[in-house]
PDB file of C-alpha atoms in Angstrom:
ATOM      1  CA  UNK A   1      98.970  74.011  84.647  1.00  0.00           C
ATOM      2  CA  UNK A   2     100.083  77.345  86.197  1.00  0.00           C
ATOM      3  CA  UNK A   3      97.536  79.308  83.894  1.00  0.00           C
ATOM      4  CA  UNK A   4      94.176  78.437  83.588  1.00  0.00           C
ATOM      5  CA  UNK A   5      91.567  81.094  81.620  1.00  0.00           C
ATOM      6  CA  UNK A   6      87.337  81.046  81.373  1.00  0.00           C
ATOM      7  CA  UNK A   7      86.562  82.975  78.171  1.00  0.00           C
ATOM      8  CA  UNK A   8      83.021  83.509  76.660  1.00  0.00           C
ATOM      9  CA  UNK A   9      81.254  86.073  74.595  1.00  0.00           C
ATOM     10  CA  UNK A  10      83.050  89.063  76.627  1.00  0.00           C
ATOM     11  CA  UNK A  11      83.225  87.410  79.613  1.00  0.00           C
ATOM     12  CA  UNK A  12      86.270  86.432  81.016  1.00  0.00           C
ATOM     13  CA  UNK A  13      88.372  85.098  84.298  1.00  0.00           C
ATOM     14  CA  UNK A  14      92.218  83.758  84.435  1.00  0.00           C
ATOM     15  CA  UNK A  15      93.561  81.903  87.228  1.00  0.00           C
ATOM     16  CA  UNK A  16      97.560  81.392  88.477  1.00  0.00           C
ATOM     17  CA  UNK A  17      99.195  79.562  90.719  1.00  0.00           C
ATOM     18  CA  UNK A  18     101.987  82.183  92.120  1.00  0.00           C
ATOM     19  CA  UNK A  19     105.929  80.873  90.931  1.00  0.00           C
ATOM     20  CA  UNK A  20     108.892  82.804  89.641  1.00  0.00           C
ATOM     21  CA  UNK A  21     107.363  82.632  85.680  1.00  0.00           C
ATOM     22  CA  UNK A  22     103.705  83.846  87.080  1.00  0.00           C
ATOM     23  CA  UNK A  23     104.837  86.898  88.944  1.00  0.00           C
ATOM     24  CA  UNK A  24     106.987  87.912  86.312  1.00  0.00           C
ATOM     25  CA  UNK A  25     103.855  87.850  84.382  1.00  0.00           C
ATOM     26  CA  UNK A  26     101.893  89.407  86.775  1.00  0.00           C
ATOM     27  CA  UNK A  27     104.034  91.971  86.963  1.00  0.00           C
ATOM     28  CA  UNK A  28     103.993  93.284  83.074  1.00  0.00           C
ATOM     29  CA  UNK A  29     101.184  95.080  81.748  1.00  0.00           C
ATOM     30  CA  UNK A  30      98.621  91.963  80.745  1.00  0.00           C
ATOM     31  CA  UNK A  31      96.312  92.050  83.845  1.00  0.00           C
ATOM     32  CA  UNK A  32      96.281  96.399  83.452  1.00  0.00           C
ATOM     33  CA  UNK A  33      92.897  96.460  83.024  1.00  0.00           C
ATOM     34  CA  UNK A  34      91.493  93.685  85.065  1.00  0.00           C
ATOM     35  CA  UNK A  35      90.147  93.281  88.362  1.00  0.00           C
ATOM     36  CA  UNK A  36      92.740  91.326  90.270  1.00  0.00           C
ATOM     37  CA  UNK A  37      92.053  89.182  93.764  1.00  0.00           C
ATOM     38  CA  UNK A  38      95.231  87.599  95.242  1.00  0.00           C
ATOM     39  CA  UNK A  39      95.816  85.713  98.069  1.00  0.00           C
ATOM     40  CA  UNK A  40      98.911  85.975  99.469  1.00  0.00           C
ATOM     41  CA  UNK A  41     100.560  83.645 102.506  1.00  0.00           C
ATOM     42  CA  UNK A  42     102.947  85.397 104.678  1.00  0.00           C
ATOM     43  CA  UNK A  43     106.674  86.943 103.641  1.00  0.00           C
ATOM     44  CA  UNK A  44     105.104  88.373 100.258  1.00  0.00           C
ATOM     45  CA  UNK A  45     105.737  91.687  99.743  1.00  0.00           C
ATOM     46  CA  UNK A  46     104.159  93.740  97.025  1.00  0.00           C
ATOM     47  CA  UNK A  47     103.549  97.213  95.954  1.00  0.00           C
ATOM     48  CA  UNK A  48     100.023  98.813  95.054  1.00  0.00           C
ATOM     49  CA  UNK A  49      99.934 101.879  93.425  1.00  0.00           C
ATOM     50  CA  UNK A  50     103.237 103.632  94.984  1.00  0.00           C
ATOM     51  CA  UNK A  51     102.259 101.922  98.499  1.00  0.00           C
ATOM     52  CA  UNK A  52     104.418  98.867  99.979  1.00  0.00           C
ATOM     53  CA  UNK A  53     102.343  96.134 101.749  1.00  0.00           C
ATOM     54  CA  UNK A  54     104.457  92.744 103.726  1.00  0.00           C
ATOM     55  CA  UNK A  55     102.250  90.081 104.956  1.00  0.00           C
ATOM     56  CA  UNK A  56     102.832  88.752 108.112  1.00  0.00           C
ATOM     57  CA  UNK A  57      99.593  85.851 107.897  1.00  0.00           C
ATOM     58  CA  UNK A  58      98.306  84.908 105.167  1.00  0.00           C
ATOM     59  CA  UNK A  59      95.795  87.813 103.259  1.00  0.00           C
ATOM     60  CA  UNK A  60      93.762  88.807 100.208  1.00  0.00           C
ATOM     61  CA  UNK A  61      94.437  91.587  98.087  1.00  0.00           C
ATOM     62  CA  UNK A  62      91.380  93.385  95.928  1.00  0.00           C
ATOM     63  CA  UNK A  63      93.223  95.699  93.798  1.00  0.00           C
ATOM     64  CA  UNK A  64      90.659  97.298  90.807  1.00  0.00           C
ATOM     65  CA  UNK A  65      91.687  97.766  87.085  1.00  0.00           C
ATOM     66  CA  UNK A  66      93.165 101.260  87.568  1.00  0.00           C
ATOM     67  CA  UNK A  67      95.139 100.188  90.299  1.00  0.00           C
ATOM     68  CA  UNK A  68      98.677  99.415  89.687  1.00  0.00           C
ATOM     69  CA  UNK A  69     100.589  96.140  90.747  1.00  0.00           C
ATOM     70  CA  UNK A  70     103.809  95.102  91.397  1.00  0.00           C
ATOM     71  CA  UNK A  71     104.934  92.180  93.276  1.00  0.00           C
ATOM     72  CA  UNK A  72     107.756  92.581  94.804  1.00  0.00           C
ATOM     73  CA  UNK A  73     109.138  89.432  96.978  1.00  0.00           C
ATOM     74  CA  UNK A  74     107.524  85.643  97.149  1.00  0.00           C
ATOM     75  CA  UNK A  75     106.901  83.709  99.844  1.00  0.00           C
ATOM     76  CA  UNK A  76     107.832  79.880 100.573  1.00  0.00           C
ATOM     77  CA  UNK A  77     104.421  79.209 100.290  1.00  0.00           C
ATOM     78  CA  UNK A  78     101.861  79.003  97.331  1.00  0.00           C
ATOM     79  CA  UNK A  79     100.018  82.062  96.330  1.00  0.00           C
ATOM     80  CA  UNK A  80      96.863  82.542  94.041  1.00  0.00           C
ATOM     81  CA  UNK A  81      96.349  85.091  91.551  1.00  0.00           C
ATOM     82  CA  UNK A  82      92.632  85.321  89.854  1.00  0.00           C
ATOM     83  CA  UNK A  83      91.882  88.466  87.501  1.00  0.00           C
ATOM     84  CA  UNK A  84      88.626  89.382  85.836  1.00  0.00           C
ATOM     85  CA  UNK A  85      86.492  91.455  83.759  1.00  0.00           C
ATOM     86  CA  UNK A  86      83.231  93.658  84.401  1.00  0.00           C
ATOM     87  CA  UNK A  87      81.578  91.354  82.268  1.00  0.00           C
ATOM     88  CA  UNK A  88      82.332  88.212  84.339  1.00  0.00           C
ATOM     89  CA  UNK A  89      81.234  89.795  87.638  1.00  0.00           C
ATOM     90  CA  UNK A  90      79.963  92.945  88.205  1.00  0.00           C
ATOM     91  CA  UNK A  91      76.765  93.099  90.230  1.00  0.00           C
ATOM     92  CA  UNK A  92      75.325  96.947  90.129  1.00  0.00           C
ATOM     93  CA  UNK A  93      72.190  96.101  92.159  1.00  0.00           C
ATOM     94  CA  UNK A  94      71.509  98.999  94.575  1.00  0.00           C
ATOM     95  CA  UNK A  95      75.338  99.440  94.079  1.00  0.00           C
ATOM     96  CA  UNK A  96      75.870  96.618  96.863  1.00  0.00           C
ATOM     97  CA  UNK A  97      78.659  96.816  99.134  1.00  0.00           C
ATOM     98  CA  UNK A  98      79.692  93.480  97.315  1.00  0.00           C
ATOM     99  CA  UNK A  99      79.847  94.615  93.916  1.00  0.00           C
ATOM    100  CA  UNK A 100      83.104  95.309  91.871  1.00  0.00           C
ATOM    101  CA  UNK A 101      83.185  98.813  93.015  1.00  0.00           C
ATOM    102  CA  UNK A 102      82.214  97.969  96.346  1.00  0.00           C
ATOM    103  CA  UNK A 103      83.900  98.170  99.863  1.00  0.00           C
ATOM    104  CA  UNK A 104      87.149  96.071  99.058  1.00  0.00           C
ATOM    105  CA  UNK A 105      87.545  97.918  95.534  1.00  0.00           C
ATOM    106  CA  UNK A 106      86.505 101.658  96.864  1.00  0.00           C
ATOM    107  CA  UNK A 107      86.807 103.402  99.901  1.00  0.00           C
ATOM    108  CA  UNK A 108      88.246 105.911 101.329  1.00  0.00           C
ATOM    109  CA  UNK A 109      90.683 104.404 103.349  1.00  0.00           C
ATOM    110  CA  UNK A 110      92.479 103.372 100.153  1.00  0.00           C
ATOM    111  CA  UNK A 111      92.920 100.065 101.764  1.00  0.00           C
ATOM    112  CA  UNK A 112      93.504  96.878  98.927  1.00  0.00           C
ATOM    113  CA  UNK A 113      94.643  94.704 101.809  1.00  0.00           C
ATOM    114  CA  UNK A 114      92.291  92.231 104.248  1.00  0.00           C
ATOM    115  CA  UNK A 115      94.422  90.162 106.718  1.00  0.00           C
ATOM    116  CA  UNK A 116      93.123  86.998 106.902  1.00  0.00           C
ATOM    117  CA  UNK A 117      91.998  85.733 110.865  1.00  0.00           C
ATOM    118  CA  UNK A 118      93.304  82.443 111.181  1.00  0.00           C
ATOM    119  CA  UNK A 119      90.110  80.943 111.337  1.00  0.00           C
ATOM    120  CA  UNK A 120      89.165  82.207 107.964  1.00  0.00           C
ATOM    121  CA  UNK A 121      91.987  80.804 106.501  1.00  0.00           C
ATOM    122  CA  UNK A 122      91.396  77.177 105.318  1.00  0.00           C
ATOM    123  CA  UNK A 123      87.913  78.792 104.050  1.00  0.00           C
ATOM    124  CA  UNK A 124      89.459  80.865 102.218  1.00  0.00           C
ATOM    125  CA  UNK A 125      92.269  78.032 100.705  1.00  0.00           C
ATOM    126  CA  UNK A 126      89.070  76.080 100.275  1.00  0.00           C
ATOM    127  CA  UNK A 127      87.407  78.610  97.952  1.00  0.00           C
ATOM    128  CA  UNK A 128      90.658  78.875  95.972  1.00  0.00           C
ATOM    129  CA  UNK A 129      91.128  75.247  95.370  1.00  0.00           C
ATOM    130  CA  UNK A 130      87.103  74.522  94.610  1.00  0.00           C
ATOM    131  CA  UNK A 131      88.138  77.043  91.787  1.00  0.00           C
ATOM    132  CA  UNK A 132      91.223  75.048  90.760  1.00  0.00           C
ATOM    133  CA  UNK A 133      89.021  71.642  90.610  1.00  0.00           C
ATOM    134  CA  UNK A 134      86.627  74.040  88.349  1.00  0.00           C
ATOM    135  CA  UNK A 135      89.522  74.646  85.867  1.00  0.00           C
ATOM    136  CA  UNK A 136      90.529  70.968  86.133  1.00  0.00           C
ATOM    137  CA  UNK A 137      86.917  68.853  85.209  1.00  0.00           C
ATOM    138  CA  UNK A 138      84.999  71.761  83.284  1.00  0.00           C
ATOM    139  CA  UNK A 139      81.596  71.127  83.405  1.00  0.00           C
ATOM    140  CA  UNK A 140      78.375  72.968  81.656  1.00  0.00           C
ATOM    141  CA  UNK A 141      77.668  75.099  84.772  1.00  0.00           C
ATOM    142  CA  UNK A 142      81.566  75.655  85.221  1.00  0.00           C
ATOM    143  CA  UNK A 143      81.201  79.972  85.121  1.00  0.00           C
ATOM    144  CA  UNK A 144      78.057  80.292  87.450  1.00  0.00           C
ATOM    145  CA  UNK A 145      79.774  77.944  89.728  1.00  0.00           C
ATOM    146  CA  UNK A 146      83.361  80.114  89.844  1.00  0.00           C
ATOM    147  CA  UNK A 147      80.974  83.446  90.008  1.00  0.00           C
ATOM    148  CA  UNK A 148      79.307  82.139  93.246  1.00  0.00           C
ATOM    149  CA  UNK A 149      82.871  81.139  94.531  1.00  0.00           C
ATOM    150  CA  UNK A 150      84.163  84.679  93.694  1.00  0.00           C
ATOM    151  CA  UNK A 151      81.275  86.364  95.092  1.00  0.00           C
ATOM    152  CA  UNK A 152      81.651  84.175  98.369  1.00  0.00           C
ATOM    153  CA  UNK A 153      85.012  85.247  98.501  1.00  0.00           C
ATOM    154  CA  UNK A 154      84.435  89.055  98.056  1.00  0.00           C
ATOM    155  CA  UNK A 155      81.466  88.832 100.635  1.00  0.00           C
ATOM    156  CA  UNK A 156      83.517  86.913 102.883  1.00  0.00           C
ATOM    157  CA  UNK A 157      86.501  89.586 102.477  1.00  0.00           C
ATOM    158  CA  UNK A 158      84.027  92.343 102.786  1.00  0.00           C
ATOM    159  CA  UNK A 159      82.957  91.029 106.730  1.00  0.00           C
ATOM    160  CA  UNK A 160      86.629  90.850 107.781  1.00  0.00           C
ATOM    161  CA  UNK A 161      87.570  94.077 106.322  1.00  0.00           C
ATOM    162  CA  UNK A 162      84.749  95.761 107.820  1.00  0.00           C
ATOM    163  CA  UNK A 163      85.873  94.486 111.289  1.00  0.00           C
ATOM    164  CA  UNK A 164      89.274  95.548 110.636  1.00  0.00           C
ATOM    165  CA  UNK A 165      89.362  99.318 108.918  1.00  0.00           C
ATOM    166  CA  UNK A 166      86.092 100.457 110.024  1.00  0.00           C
ATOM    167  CA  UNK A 167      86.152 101.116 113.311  1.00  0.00           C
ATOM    168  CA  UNK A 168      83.340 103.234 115.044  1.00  0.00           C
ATOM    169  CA  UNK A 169      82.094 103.120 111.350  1.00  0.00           C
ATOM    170  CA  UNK A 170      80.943  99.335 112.386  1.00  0.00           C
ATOM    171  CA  UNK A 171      78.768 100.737 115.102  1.00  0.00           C
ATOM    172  CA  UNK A 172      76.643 103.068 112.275  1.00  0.00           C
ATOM    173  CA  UNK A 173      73.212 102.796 110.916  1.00  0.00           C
ATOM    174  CA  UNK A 174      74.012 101.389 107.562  1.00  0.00           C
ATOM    175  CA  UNK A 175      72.719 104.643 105.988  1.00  0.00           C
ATOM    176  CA  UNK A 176      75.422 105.928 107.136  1.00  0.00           C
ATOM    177  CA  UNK A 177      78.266 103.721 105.973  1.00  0.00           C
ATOM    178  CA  UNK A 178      76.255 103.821 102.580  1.00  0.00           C
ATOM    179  CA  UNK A 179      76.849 107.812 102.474  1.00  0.00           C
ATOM    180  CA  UNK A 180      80.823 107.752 103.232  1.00  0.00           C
ATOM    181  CA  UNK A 181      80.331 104.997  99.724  1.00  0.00           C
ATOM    182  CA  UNK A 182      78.689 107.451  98.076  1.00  0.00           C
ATOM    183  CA  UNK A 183      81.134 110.295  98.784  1.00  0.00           C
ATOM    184  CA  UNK A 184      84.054 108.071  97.905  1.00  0.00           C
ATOM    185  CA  UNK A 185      82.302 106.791  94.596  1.00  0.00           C
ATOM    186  CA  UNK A 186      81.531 110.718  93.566  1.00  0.00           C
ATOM    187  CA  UNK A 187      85.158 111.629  94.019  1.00  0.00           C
ATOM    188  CA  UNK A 188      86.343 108.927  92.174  1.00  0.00           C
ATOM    189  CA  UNK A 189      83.831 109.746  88.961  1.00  0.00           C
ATOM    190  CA  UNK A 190      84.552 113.341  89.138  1.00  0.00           C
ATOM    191  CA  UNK A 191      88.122 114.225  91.062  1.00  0.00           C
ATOM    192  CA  UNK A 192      88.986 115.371  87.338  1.00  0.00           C
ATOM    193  CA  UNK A 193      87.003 117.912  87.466  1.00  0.00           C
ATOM    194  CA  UNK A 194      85.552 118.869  90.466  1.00  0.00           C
ATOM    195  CA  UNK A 195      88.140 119.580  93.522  1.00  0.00           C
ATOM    196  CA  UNK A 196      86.372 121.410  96.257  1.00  0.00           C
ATOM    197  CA  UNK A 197      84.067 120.076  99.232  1.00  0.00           C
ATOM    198  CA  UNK A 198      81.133 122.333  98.139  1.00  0.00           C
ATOM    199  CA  UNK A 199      81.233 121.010  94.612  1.00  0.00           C
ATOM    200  CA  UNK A 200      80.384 117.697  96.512  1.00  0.00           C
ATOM    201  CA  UNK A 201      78.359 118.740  98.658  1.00  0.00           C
ATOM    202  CA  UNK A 202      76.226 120.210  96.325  1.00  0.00           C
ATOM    203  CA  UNK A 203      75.915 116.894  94.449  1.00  0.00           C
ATOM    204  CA  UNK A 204      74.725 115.655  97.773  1.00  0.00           C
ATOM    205  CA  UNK A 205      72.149 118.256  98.540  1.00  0.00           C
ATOM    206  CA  UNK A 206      74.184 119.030 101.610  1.00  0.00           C
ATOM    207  CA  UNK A 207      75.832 122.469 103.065  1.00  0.00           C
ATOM    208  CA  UNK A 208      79.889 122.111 102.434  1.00  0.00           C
ATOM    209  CA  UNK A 209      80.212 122.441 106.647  1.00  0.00           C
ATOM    210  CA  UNK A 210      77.412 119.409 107.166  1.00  0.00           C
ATOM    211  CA  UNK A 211      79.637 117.308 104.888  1.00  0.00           C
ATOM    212  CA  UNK A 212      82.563 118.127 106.981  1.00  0.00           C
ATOM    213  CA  UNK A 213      81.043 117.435 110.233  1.00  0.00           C
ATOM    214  CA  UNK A 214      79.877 113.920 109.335  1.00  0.00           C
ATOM    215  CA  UNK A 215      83.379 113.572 108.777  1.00  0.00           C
ATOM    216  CA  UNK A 216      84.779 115.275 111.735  1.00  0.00           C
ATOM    217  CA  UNK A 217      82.013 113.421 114.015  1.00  0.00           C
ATOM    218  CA  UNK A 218      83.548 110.118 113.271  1.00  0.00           C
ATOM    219  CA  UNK A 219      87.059 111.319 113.135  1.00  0.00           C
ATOM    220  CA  UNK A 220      87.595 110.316 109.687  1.00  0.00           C
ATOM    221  CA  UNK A 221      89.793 112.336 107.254  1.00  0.00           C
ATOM    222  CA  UNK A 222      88.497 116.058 105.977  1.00  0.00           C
ATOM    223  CA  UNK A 223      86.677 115.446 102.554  1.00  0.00           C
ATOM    224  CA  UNK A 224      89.173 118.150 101.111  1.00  0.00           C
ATOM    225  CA  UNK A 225      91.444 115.883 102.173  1.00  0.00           C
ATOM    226  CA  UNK A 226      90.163 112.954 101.243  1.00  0.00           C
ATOM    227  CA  UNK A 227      89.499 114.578  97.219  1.00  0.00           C
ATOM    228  CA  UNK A 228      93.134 115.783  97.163  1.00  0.00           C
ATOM    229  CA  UNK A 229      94.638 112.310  97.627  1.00  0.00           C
ATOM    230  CA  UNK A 230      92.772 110.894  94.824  1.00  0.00           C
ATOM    231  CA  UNK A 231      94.017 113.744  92.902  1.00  0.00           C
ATOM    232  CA  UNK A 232      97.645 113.264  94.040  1.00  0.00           C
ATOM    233  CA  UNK A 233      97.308 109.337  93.060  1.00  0.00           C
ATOM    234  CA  UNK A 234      96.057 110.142  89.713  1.00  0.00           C
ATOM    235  CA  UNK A 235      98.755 112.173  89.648  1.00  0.00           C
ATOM    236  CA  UNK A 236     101.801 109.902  90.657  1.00  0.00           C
ATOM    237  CA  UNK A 237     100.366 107.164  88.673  1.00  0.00           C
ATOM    238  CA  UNK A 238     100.812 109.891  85.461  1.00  0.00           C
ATOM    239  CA  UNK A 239     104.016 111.247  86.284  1.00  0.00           C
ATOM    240  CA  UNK A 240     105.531 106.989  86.927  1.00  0.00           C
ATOM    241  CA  UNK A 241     103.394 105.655  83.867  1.00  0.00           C
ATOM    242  CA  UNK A 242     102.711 107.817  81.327  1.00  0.00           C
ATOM    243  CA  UNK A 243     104.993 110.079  78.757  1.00  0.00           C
ATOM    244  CA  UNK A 244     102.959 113.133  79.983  1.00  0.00           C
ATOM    245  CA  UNK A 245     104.575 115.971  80.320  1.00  0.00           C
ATOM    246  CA  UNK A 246     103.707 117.985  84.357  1.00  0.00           C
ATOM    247  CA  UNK A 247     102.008 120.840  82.520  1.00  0.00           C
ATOM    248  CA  UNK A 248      99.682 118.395  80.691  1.00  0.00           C
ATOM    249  CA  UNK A 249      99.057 116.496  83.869  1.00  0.00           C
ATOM    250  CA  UNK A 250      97.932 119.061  85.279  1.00  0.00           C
ATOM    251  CA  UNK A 251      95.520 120.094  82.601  1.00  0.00           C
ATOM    252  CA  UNK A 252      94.245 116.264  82.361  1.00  0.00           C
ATOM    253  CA  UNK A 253      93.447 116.674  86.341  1.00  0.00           C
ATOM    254  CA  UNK A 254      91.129 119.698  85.770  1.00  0.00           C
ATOM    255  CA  UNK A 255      94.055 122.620  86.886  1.00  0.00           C
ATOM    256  CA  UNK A 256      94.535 125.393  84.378  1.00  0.00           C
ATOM    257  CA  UNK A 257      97.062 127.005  85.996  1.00  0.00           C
ATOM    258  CA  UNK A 258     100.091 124.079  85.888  1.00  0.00           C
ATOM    259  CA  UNK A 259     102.075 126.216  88.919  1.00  0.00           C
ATOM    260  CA  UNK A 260      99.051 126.118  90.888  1.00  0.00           C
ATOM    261  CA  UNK A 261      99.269 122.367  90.610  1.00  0.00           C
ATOM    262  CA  UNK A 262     102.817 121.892  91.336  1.00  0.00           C
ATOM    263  CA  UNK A 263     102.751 123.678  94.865  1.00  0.00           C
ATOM    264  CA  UNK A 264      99.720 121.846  95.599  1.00  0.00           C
ATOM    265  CA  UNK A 265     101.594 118.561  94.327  1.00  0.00           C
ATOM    266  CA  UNK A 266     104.882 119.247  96.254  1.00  0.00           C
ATOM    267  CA  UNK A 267     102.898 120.145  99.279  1.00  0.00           C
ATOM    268  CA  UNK A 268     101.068 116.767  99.631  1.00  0.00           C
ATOM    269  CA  UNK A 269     103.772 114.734  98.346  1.00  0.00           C
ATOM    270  CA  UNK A 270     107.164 116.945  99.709  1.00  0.00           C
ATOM    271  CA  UNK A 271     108.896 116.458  96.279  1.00  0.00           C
ATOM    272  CA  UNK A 272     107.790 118.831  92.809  1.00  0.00           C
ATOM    273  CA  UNK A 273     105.951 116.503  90.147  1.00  0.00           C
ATOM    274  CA  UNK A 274     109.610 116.541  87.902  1.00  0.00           C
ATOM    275  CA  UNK A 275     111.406 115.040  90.880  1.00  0.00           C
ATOM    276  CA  UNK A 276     109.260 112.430  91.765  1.00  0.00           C
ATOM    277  CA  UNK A 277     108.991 111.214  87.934  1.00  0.00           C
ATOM    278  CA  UNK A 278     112.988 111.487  88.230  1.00  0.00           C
ATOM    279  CA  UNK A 279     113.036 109.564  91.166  1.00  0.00           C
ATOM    280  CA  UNK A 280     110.633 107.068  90.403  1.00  0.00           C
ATOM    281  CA  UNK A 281     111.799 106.293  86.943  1.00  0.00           C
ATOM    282  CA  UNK A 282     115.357 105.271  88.409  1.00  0.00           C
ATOM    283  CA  UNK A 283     114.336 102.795  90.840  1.00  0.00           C
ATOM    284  CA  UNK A 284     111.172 101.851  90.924  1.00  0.00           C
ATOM    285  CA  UNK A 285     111.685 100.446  94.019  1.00  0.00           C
ATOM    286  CA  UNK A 286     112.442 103.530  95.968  1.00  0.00           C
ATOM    287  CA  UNK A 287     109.572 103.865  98.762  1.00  0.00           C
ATOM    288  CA  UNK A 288     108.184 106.882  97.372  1.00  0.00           C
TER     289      UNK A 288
END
């Protein structure tokens, strides 16, 4: 079977084998508001929220459930596709780098994609098919078993990714790395409704300019910077998505004045918010 689903009390994981029927599946709105991991062999392409991504070697994909998906071109060879809820797996234990909004799920790199060192592969495979044999002989202890797979996988993921987007980052007490986290977690709870540096800052017990430096010192992008692109997303995935009109957009993002959020919009994104719903609505392929 191409489909195979754990269900109980409100917990819940699905698991598909990648073919024409599954991605066309994949690709409606059923799997909205799951987590989603996929593992993708090379010549896939796919698009995550308005970005394109083409692997060259096989890699995983952690995309959360606000994220959207769209996959775009198959491979020759066979994909997996798992989705799940918060209530299958969501460990919130001294918010660990592992958990479902951890590293792979939030940062602010905005990064969904780990590519997959050729070593790593055939562990990775492994993991995928151990689920499959799950699905195939159910047992009593079938759901802790996939959970400890899952987690393996996301800790697994978690190490590469690290080595890959991190950078000078790697090299940092882990205090550190655990404070960029925390900055990327706070703009993602409140980007609604707080937009400046010093409203995070202040959440932080920090001056705005310390915040900055920490920033500046390991030549990441400016916080401002790093708040207005979540903004921006929230945005685009409004104007492509929703029947909201630009003025109430811009009131759902925290911005009274709607022209104030229009140059700011066509600024960042070099096209006003009525073009690139225009644009976007008649091909939603363009590269936008």
């Amino acid at each position: 079977m191409n489909h195979q689903i754990f269900e109980s009390n409100y917990k819940k994981l699905g698991f598909l084998i990648l073919n024409q029927e599954t991605v066309d599946e994949i690709n409606s709105d059923d799997y909205k508001t799951y987590i989603k991991v996929l593992y993708l062999p090379e010549d896939y392409e796919i698009t995550i929220d308005f970005k394109h991504y083409r692997t060259l070697s096989p890699s995983l994909f952690f995309i959360n459930s606000n994220q959207y998906l769209q996959i775009n071109k198959e491979g020759k060879k066979q994909g997996y596709f798992m989705y799940y809820n918060r209530d299958f797996y969501c460990v919130q234990i001294h918010d660990a780098e592992v958990a479902c909004d951890g590293l792979l799920f939030n940062n602010i790199f905005e990064m969904p994609m780990t590519t997959l060192p050729e070593k790593e592969v055939l562990f990775v495979e492994g993991i995928f098919n151990q689920i499959q044999q799950e699905f195939d002989a159910p047992d009593s202890s079938q759901e802790e078993m996939i959970r400890t797979y899952l987690k393996q996988l996301i800790i697994k993921a978690t190490r590469i990714w690290k080595i890959q987007q991190l950078g000078v980052l790697n090299d940092e007490p882990s205090k550190e790395m655990d404070f960029f986290r925390d900055f990327s977690r706070l703009v993602e709870i409140h980007f609604r409704t707080k937009h400046t540096v010093a409203d995070y800052a202040d959440i932080l017990g920090l001056a705005p300019k310390t915040l900055s430096n920490k920033f500046n010192r390991l030549e990441l992008s400016q916080p401002n910077d790093i708040i207005k692109d979540r903004i921006i997303l929230e945005a685009k995935r409004l104007l492509g998505y929703s029947s909201l009109s630009v003025k109430e957009i811009a009131y759902q993002l925290g911005y009274e004045d709607p022209a104030y959020f229009n140059r700011l919009f066509t600024n960042k994104v070099g096209d006003t918010p009525s073009n690139f719903k225009k644009k976007y609505l008649q091909g939603k392929n363009v590269q936008l």
